[in-house]
PDB file of C-alpha atoms in Angstrom:
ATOM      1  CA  UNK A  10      28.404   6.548 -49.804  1.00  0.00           C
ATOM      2  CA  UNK A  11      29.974   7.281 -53.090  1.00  0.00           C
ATOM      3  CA  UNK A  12      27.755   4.000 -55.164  1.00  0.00           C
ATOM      4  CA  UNK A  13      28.355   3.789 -58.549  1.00  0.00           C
ATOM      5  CA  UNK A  14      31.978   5.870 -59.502  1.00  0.00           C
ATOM      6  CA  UNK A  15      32.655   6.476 -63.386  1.00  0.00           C
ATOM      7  CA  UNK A  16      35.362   7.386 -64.975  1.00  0.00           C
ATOM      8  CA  UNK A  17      36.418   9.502 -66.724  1.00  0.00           C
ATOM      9  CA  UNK A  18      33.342  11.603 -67.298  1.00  0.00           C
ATOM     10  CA  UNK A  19      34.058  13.078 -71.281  1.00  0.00           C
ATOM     11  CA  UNK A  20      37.093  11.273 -73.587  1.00  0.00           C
ATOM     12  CA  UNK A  21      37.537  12.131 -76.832  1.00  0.00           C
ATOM     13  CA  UNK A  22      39.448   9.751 -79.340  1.00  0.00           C
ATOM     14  CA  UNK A  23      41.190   9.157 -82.222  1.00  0.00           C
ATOM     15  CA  UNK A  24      40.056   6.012 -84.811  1.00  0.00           C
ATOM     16  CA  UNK A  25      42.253   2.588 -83.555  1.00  0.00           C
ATOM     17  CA  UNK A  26      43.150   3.787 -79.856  1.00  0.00           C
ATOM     18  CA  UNK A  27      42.238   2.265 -77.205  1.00  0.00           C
ATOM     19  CA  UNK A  28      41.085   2.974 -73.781  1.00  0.00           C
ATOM     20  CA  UNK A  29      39.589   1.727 -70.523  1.00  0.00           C
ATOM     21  CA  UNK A  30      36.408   2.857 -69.346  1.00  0.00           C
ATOM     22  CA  UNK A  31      36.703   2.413 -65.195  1.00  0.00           C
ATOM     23  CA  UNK A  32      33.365   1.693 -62.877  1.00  0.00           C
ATOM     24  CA  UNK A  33      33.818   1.525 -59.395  1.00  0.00           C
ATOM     25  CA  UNK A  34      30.828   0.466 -56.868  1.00  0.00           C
ATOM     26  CA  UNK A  35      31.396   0.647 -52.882  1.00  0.00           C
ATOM     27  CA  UNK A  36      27.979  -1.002 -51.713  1.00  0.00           C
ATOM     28  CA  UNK A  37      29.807  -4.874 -51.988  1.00  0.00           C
ATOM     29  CA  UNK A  38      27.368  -5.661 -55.263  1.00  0.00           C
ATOM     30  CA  UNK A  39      27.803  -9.124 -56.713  1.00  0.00           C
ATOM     31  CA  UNK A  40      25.906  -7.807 -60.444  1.00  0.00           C
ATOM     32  CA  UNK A  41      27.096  -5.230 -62.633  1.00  0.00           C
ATOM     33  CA  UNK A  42      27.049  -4.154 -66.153  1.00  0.00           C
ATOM     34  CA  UNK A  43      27.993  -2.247 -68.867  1.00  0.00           C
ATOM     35  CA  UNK A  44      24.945  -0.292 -71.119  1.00  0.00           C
ATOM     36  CA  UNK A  45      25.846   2.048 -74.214  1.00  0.00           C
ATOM     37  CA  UNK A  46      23.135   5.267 -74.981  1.00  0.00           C
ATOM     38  CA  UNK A  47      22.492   5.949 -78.221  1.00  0.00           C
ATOM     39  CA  UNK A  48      19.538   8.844 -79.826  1.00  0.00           C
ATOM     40  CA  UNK A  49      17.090   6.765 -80.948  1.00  0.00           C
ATOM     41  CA  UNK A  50      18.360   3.470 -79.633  1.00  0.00           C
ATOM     42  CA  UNK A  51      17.896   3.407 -76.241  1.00  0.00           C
ATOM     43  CA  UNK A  52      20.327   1.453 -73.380  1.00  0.00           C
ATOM     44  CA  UNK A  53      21.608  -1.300 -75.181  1.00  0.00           C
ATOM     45  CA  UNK A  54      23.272  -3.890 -72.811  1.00  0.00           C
ATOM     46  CA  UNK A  55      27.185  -4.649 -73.711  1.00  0.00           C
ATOM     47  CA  UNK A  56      28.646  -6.664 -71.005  1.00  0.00           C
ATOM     48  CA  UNK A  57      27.780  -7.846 -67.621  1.00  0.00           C
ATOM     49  CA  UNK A  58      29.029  -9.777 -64.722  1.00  0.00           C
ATOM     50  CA  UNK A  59      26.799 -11.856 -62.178  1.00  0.00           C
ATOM     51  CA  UNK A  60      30.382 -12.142 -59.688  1.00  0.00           C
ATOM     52  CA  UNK A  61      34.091 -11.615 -59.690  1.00  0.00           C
ATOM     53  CA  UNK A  62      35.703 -13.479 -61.938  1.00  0.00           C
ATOM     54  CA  UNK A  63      32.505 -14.437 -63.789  1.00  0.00           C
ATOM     55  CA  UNK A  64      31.910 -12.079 -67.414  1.00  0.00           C
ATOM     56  CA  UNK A  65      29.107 -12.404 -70.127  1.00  0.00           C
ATOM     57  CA  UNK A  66      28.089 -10.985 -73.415  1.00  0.00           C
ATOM     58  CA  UNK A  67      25.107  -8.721 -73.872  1.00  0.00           C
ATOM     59  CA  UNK A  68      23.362  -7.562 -76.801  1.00  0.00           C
ATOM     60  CA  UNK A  69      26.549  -5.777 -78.027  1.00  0.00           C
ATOM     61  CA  UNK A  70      29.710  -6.865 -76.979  1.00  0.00           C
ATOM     62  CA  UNK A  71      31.524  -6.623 -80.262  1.00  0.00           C
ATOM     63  CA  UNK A  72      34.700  -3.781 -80.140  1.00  0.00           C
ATOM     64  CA  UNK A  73      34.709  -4.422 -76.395  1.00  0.00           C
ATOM     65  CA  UNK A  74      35.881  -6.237 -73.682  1.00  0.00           C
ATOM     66  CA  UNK A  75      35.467  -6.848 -69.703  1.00  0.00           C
ATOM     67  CA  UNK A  76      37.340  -8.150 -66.829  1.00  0.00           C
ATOM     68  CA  UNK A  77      35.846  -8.444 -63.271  1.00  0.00           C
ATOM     69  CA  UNK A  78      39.027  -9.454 -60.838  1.00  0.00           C
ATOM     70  CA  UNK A  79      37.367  -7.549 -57.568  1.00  0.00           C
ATOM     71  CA  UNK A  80      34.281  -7.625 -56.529  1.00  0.00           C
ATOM     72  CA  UNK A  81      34.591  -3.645 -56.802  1.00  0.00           C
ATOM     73  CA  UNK A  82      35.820  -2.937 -59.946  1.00  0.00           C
ATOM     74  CA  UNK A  83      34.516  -3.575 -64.015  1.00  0.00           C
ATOM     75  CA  UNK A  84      36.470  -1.934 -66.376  1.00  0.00           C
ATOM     76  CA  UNK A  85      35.436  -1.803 -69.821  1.00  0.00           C
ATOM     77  CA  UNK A  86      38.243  -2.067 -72.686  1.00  0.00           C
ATOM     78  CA  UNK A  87      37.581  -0.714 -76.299  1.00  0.00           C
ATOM     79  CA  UNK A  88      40.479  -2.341 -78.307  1.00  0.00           C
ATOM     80  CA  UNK A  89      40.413  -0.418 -81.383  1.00  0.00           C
ATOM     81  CA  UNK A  90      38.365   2.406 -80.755  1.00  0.00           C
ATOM     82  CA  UNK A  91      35.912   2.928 -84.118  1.00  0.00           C
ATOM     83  CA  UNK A  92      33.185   6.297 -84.976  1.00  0.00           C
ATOM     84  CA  UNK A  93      30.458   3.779 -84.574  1.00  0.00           C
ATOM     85  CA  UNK A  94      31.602   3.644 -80.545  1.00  0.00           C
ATOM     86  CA  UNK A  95      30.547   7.190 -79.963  1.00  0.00           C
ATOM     87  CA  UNK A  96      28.174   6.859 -77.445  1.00  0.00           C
ATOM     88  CA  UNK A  97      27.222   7.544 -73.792  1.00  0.00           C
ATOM     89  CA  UNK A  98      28.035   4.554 -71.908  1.00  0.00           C
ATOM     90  CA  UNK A  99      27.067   3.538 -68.625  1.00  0.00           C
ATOM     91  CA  UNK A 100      27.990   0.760 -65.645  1.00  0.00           C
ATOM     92  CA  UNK A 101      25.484  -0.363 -63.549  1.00  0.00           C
ATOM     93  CA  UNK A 102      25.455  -2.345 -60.379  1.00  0.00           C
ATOM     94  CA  UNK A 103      22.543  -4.528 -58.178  1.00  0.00           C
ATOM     95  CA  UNK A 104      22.910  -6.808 -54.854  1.00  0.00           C
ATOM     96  CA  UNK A 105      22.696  -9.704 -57.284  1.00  0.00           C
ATOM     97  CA  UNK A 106      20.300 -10.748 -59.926  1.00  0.00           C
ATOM     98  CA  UNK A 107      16.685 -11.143 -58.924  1.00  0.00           C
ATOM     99  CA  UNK A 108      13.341  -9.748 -58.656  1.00  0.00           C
ATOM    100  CA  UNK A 109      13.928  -7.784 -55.919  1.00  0.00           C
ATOM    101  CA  UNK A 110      17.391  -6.047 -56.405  1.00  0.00           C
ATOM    102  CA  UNK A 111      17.388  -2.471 -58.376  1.00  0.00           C
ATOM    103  CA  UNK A 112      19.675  -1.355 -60.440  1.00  0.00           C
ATOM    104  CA  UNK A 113      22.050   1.743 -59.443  1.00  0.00           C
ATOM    105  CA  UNK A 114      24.360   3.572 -62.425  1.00  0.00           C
ATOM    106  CA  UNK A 115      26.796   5.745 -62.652  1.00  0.00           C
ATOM    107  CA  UNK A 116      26.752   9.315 -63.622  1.00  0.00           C
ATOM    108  CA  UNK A 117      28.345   8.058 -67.509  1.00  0.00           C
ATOM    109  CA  UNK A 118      31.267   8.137 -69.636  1.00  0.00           C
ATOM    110  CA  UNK A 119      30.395  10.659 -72.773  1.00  0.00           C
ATOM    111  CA  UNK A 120      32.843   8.977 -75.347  1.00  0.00           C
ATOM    112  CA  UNK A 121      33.485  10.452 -79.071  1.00  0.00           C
ATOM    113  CA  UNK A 122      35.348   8.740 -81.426  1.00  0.00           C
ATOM    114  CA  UNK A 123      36.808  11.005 -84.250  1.00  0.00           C
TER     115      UNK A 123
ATOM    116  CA  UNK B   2      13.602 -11.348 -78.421  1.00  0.00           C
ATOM    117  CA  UNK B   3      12.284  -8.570 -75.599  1.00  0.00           C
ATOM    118  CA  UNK B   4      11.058  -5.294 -77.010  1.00  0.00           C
ATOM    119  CA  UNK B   5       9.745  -2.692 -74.944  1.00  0.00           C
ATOM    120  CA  UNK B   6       7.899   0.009 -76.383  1.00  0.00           C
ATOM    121  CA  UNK B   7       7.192   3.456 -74.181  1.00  0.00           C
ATOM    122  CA  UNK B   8       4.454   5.626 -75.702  1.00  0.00           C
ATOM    123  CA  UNK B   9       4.633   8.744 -75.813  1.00  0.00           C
ATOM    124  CA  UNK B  10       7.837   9.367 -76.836  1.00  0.00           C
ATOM    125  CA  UNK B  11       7.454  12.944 -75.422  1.00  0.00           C
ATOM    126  CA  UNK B  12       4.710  14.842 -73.434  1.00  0.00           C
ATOM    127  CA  UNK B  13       4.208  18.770 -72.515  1.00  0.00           C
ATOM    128  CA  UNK B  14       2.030  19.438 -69.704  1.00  0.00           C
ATOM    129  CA  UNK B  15       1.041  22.673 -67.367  1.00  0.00           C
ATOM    130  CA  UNK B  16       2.005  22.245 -63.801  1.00  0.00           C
ATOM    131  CA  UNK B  17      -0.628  20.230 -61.719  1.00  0.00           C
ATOM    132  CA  UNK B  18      -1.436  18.021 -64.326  1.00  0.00           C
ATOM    133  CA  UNK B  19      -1.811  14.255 -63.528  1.00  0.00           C
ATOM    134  CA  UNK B  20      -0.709  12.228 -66.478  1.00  0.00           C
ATOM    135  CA  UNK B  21      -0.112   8.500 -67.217  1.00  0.00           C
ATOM    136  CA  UNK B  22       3.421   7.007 -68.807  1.00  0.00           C
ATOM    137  CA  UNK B  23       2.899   3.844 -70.581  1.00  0.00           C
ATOM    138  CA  UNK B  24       5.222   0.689 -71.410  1.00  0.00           C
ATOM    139  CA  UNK B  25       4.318  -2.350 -73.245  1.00  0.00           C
ATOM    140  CA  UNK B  26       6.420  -5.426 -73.155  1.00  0.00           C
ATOM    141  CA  UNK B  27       6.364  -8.304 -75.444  1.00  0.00           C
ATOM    142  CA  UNK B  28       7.395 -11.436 -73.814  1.00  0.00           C
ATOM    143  CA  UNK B  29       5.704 -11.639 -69.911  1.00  0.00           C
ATOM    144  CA  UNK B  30       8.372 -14.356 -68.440  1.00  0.00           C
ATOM    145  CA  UNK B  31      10.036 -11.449 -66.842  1.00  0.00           C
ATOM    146  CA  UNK B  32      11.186 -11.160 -63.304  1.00  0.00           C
ATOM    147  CA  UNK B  33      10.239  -7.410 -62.278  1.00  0.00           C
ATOM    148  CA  UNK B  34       9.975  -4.006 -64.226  1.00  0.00           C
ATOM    149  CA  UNK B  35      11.557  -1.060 -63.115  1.00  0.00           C
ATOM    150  CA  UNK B  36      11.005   2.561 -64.228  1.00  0.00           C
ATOM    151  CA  UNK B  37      14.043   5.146 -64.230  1.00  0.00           C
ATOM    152  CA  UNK B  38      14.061   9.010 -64.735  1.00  0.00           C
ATOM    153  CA  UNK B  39      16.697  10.311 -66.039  1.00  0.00           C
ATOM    154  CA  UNK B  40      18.180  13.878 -66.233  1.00  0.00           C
ATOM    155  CA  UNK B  41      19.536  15.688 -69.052  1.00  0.00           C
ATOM    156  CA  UNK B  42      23.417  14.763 -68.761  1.00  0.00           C
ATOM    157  CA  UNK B  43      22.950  12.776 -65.932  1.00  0.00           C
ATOM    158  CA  UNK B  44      22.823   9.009 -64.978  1.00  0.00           C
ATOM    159  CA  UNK B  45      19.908   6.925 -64.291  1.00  0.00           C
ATOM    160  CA  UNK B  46      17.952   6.787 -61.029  1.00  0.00           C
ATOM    161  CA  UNK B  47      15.234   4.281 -60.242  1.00  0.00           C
ATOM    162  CA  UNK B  48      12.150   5.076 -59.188  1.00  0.00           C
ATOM    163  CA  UNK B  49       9.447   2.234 -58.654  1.00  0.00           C
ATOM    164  CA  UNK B  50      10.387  -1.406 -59.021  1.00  0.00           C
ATOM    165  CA  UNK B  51       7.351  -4.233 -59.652  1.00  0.00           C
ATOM    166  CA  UNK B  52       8.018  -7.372 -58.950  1.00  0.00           C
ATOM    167  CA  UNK B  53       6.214  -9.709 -61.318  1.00  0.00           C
ATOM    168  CA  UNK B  54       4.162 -10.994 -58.511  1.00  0.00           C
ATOM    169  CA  UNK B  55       3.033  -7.662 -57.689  1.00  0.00           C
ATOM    170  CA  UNK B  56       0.512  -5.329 -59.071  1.00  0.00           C
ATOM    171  CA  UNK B  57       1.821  -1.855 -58.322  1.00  0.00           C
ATOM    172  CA  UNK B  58       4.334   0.144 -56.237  1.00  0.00           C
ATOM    173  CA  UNK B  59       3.921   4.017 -55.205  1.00  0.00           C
ATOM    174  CA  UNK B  60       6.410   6.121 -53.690  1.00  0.00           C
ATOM    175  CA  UNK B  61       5.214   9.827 -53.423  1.00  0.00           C
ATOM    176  CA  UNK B  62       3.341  11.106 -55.811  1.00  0.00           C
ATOM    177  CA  UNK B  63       4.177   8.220 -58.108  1.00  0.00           C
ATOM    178  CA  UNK B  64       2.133   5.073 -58.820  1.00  0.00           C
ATOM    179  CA  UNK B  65       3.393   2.200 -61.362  1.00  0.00           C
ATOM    180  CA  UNK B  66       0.932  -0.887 -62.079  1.00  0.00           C
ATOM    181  CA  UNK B  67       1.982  -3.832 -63.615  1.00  0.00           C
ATOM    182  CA  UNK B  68      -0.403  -6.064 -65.604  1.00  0.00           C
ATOM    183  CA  UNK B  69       2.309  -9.032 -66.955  1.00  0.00           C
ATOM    184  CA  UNK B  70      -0.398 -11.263 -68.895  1.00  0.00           C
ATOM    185  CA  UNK B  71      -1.104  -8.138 -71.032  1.00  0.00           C
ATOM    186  CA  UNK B  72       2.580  -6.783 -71.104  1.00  0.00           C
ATOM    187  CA  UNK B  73       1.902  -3.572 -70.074  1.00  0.00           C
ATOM    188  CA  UNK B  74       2.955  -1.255 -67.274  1.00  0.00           C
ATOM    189  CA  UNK B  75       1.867   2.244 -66.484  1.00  0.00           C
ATOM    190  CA  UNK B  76       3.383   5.344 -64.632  1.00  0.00           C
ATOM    191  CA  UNK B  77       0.784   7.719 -62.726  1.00  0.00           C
ATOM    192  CA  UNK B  78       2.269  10.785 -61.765  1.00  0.00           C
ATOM    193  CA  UNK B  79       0.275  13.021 -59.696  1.00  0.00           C
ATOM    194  CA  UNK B  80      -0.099  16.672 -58.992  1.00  0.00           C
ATOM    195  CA  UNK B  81       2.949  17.234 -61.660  1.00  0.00           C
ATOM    196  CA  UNK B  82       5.410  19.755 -60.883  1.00  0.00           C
ATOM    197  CA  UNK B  83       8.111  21.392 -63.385  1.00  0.00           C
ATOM    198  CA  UNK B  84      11.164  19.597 -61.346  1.00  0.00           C
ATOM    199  CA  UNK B  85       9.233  16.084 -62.344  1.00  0.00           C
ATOM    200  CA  UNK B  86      10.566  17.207 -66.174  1.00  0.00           C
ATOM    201  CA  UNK B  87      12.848  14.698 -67.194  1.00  0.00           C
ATOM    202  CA  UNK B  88      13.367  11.427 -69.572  1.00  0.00           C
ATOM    203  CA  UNK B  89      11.224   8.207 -67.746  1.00  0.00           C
ATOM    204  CA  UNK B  90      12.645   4.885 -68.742  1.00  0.00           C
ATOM    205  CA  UNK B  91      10.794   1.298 -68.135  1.00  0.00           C
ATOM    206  CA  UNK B  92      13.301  -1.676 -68.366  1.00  0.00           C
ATOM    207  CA  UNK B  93      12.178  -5.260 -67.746  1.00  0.00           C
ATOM    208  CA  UNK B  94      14.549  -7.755 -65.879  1.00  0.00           C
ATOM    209  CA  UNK B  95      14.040 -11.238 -67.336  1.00  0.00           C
ATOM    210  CA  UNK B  96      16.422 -14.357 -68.171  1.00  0.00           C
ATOM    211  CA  UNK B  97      18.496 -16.921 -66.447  1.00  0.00           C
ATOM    212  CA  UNK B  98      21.027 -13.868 -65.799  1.00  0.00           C
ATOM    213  CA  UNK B  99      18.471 -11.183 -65.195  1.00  0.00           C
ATOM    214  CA  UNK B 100      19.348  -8.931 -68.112  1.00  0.00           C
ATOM    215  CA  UNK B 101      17.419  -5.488 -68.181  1.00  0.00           C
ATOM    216  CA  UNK B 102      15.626  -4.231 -71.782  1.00  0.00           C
ATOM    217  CA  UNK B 103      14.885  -0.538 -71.967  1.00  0.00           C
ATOM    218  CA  UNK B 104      12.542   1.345 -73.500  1.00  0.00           C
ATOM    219  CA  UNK B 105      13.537   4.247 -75.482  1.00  0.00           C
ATOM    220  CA  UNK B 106      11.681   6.781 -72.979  1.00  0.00           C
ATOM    221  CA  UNK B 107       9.142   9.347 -72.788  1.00  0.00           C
ATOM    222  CA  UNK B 108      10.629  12.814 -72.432  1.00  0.00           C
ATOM    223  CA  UNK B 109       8.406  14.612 -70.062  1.00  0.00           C
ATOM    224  CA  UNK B 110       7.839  18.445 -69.972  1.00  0.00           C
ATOM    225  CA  UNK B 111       6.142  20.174 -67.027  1.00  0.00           C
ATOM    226  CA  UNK B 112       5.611  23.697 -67.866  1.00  0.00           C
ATOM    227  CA  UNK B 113       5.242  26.460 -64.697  1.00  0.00           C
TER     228      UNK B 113
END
């Protein structure tokens, strides 16, 4: 059971590229999400999906954007990649929102933007 | 707005040391709390999860109370061991599309 699937693990890029970030879950989860880990910040919530074809903002979803077409998949799109986008980011997944479901997240994308 | 707090922000103990984690909270209309450890390099992984009707959930040697009128949770880990060294995150779940806050974390040091 492979759960939550990041890729790719380290990217390094240049100011205005752009990229997709992929997640991947194989336990049929209706939630997932996007967080970005910065020293001294914490997980800050970017994106997040309650279903397929259903997308929200979090707390910062500014430089980025989502798309949720399977069930399965939630890629995250930086447009224009900027410095301040250096971060660790991570994609979470859950049954579907509630009290009971955890959270499960991937193993991270280490991202630096030069 | 949600803020979670997690004091201390880091904590050195010998081996075999019981010691408490705490996380505050600042709005209690929240759906559960969870607490994480996390790994240098690594991803999260969830420990204990509290519903907000509940009290407290153990697993192991781990014990997390909840006391949501106060807005404060606590992490009891006993016996402590130097493979329990890691980062422990709270997040709370709250809002119409259950949105997790995190703390910033208490790095925790077991020394042998």
């Amino acid at each position: 059971n492979a759960g939550v699937t990041q890729t790719p693990k380290f990217q390094v890029l240049k100011t205005g590229q752009s990229m997709t970030l992929q997640c991947a879950q194989d336990m049929n989860h209706e939630y997932m999400s996007w967080y970005r880990q910065d020293p001294g910040m914490g997980l800050r919530l970017i994106h997040y999906s309650v279903g397929a074809g259903i997308t929200d903002q979090g707390e910062v979803p500014n430089g980025y954007n989502v798309s949720r077409s399977t069930t399965e998949d939630f890629p995250l799109r930086l447009l224009s990649a900027a410095p301040s986008q250096t971060s660790v980011y991570f994609c979470a997944s859950s049954y579907r929102p509630g009290s009971k479901n955890i959270q499960y997240f991937g193993a991270g994308t280490r991202l630096s933007v030069l | 707005k949600q803020e979670v707090t997690q004091i201390p922000a880091a904590l050195s103990v010998p081996e075999g040391e019981n010691l408490v984690l705490n996380c505050s909270f600042t709005d209690s209309a929240i759906y559960n709390l969870q607490w994480f450890r996390q790994d240098p390099g690594k991803g999260l992984t969830s420990l204990l999860l509290i519903q907000s009707s509940q009290r407290e959930q153990t697993s192991g040697r781990l014990n997390a109370s909840l006391d949501k009128s106060s807005g404060r949770s606590t992490l009891y880990i006993a016996a402590s061991q130097p493979g329990d060294s890691a980062t422990y995150l709270c997040a709370v779940g709250a809002g119409s599309n259950y949105k997790l806050t995190f703390g910033k974390g208490t790095l925790l040091t077991v020394n042998p």
